[in-house]
PDB file of C-alpha atoms in Angstrom:
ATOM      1  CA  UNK A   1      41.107   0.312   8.449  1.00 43.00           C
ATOM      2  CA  UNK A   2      40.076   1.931   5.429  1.00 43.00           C
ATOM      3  CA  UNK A   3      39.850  -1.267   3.245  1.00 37.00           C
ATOM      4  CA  UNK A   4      37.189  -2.422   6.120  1.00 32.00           C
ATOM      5  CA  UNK A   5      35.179   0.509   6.067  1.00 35.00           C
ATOM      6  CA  UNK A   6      35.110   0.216   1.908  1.00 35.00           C
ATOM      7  CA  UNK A   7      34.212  -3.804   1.916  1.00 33.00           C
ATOM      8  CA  UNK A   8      31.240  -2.556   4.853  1.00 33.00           C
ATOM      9  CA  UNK A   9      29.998  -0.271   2.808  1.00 37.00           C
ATOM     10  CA  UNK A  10      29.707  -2.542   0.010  1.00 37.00           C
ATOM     11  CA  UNK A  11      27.903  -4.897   2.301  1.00 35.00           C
ATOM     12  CA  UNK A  12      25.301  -2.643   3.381  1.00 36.00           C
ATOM     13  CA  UNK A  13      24.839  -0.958   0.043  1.00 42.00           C
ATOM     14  CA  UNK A  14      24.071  -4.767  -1.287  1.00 45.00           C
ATOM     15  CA  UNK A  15      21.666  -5.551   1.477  1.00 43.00           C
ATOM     16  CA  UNK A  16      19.973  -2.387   0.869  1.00 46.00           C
ATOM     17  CA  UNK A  17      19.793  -2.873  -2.355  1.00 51.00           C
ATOM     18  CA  UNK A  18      17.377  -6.115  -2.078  1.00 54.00           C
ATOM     19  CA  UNK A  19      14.891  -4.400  -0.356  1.00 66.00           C
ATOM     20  CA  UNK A  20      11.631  -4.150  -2.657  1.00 66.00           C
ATOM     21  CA  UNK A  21      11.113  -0.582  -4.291  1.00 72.00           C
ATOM     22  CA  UNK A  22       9.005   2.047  -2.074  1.00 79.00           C
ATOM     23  CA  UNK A  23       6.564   3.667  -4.423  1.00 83.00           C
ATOM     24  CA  UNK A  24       6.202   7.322  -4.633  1.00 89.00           C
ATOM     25  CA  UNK A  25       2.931   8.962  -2.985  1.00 93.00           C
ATOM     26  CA  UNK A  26       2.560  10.388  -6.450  1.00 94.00           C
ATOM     27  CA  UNK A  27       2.874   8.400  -9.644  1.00 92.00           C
ATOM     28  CA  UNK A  28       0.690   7.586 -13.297  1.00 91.00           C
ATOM     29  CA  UNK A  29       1.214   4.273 -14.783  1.00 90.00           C
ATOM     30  CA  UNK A  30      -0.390   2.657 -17.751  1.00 88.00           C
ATOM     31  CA  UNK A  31      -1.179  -1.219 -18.592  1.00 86.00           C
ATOM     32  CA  UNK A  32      -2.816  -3.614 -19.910  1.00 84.00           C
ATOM     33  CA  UNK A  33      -5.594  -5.887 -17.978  1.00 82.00           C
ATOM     34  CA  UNK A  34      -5.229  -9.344 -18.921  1.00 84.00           C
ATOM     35  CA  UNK A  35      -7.656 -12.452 -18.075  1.00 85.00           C
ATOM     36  CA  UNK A  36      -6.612 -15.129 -20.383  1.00 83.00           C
ATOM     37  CA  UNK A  37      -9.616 -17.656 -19.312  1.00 88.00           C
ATOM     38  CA  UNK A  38     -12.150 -15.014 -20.776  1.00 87.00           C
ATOM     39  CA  UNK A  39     -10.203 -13.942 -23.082  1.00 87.00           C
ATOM     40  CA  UNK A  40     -10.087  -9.745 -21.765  1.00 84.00           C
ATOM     41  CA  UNK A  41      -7.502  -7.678 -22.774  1.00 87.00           C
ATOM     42  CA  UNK A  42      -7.676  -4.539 -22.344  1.00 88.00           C
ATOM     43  CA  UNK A  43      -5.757  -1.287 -21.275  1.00 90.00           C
ATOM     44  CA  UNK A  44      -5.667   0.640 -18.197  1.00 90.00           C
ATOM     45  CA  UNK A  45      -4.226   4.256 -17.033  1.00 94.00           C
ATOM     46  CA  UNK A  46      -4.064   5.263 -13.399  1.00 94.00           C
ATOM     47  CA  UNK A  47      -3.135   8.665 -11.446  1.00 96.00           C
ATOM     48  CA  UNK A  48      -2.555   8.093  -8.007  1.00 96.00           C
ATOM     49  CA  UNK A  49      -1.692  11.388  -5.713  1.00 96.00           C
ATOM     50  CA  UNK A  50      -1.395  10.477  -1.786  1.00 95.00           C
ATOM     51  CA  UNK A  51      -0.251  14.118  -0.861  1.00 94.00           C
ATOM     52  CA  UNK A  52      -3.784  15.636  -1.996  1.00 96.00           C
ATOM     53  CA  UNK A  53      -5.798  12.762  -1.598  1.00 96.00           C
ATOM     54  CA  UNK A  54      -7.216  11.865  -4.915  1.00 97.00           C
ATOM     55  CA  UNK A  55      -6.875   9.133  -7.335  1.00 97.00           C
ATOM     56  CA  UNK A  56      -8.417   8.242 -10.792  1.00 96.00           C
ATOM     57  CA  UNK A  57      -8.379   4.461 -12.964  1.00 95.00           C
ATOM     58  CA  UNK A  58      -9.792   4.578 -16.960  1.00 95.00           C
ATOM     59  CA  UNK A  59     -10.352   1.418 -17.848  1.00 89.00           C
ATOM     60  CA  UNK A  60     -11.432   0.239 -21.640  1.00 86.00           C
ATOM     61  CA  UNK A  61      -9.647   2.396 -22.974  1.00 84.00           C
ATOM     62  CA  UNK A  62     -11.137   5.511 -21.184  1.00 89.00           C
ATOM     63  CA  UNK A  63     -14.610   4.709 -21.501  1.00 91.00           C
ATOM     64  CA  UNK A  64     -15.163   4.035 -17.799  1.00 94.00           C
ATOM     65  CA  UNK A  65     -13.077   6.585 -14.887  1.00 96.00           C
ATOM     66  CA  UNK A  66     -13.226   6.375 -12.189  1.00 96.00           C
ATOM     67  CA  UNK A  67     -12.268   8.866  -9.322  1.00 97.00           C
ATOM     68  CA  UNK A  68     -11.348   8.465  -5.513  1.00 97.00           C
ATOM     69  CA  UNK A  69     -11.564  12.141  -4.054  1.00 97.00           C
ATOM     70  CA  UNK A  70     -10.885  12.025  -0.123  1.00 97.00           C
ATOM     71  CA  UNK A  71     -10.728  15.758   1.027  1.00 96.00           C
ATOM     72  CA  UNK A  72     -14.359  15.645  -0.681  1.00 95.00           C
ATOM     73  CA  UNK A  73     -16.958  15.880   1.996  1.00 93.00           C
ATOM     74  CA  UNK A  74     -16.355  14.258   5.858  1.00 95.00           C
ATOM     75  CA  UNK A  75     -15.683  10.851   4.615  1.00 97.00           C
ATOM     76  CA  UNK A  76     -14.663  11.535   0.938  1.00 97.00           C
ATOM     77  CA  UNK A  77     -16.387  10.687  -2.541  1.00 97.00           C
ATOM     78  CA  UNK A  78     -15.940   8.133  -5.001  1.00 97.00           C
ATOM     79  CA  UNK A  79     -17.227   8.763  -8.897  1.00 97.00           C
ATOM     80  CA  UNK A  80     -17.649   6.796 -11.639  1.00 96.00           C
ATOM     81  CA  UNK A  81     -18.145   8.140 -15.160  1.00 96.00           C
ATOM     82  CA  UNK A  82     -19.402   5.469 -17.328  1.00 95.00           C
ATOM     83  CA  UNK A  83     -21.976   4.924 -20.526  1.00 95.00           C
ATOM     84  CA  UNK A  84     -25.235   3.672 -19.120  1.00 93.00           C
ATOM     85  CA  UNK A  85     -27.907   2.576 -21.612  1.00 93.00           C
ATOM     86  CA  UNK A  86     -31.908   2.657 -21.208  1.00 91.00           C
ATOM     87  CA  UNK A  87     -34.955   2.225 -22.628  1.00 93.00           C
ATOM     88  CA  UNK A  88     -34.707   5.602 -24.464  1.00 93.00           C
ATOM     89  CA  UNK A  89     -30.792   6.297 -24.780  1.00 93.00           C
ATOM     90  CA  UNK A  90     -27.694   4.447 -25.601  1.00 94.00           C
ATOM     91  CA  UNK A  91     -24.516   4.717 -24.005  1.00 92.00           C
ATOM     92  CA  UNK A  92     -25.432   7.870 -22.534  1.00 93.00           C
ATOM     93  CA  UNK A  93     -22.063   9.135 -20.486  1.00 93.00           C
ATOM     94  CA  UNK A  94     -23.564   9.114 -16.698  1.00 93.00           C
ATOM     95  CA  UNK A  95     -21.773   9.752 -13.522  1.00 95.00           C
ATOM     96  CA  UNK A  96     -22.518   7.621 -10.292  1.00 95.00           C
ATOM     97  CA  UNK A  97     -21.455   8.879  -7.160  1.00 96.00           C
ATOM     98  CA  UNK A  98     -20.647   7.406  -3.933  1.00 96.00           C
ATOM     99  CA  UNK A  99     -20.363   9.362  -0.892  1.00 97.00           C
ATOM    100  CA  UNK A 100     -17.870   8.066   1.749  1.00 96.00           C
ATOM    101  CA  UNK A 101     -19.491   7.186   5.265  1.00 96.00           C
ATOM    102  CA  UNK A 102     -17.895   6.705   9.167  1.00 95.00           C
ATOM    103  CA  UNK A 103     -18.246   3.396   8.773  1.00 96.00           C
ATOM    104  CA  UNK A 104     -16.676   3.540   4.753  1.00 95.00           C
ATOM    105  CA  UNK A 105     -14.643   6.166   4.536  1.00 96.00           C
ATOM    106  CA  UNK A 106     -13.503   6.522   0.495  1.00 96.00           C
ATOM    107  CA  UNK A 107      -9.312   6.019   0.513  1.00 95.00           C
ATOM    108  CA  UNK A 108      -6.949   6.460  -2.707  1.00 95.00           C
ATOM    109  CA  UNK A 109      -6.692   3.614  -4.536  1.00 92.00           C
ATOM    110  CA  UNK A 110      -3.376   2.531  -5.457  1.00 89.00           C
ATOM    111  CA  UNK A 111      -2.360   0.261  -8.526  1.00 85.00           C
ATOM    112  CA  UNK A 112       1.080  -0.659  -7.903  1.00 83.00           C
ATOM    113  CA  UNK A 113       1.318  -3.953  -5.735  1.00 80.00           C
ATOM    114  CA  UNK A 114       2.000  -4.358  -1.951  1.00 77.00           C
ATOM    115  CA  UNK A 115       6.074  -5.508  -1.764  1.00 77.00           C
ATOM    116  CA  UNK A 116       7.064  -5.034   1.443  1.00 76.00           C
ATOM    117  CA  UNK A 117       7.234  -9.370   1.816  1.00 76.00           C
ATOM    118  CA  UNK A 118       9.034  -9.322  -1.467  1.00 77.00           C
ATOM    119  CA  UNK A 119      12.709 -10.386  -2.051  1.00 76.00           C
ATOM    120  CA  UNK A 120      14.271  -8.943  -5.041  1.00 74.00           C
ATOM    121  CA  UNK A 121      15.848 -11.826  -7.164  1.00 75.00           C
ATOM    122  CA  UNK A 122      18.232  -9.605  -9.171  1.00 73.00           C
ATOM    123  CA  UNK A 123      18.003  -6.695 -12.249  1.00 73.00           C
ATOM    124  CA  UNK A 124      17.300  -7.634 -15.602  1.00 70.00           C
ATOM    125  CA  UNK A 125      18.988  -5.702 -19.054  1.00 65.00           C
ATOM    126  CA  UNK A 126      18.502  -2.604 -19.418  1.00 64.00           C
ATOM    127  CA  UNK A 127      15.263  -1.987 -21.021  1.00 63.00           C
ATOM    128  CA  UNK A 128      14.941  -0.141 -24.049  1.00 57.00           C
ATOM    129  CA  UNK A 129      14.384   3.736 -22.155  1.00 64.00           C
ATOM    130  CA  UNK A 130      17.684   2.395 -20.360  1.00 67.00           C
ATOM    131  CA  UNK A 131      16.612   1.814 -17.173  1.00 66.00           C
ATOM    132  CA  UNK A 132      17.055  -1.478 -15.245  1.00 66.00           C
ATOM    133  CA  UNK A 133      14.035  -3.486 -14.311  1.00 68.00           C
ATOM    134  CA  UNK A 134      14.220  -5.524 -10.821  1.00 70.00           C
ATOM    135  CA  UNK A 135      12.986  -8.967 -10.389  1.00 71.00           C
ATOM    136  CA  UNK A 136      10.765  -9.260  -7.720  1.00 70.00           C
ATOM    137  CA  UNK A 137       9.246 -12.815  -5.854  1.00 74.00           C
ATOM    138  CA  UNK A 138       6.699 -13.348  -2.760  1.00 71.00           C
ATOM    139  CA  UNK A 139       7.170 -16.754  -1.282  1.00 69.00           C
ATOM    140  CA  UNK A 140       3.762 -17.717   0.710  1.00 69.00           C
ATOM    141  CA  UNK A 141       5.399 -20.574   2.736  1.00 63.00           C
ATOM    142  CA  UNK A 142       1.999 -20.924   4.818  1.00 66.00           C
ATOM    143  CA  UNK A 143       0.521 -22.771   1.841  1.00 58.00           C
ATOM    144  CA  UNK A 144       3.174 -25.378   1.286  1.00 52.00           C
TER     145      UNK A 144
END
């Protein structure tokens, strides 16, 4: 009896253990934006915080943020802080601001991918902090 109990709970811990990740409702990641066809690289830092509703994105290197506030007002409030230039100043730091509607209410944006149709295909080396990295893959089989 308990040899079955140990090989079930090996079975279960390896089905559970292909399930994609679940992301925290509070996490910061950093990247790099890449569009080989025109030739953009460039590097990205996000803050994303579920629990108090807010999120914020810097893109080119922190000259553009921008920020997704949703206890802001009824419907929330989305800001950009960017350089703007005109006719009498250049690159003048100017913040645009969106206010969230009924019909558009602002949400938390989130940077880390959708994987609940994702099968993990196994765990890679340890990477150089020493954690393992999973191997993720979508199959769209309504295409084929």
């Amino acid at each position: 009896m308990k040899f079955v109990l140990v090989v079930l709970s090996c079975l279960l811990a390896g089905a559970f253990a292909t399930k994609p990740p679940k992301w925290p409702d509070v996490y910061s990641v950093s990247g790099m934006l890449t569009i080989p066809y025109a030739e953009i690289n460039e590097p990205f830092y996000a803050w994303y915080d579920k629990t108090n509703g807010r999120s914020r994105v810097d893109y080119y290197g922190g000259m553009v943020k921008t920020y997704q506030l949703t206890k802001q007002g009824d419907y929330g409030v989305s800001l950009k802080l960017a350089p703007v230039t005109t006719q009498n100043q250049m690159n003048k730091e100017t913040c645009l601001q969106v206010n969230g509607s009924a019909s558009y209410k602002i949400d938390v944006q989130g940077i880390l991918p959708y994987v609940r149709d994702f099968q993990l295909l196994g765990k890679l080396a340890p990477s150089i902090g020493g954690d393992s990295t999973g191997r993720d893959q979508r199959m769209d089989r309504s295409r084929s």
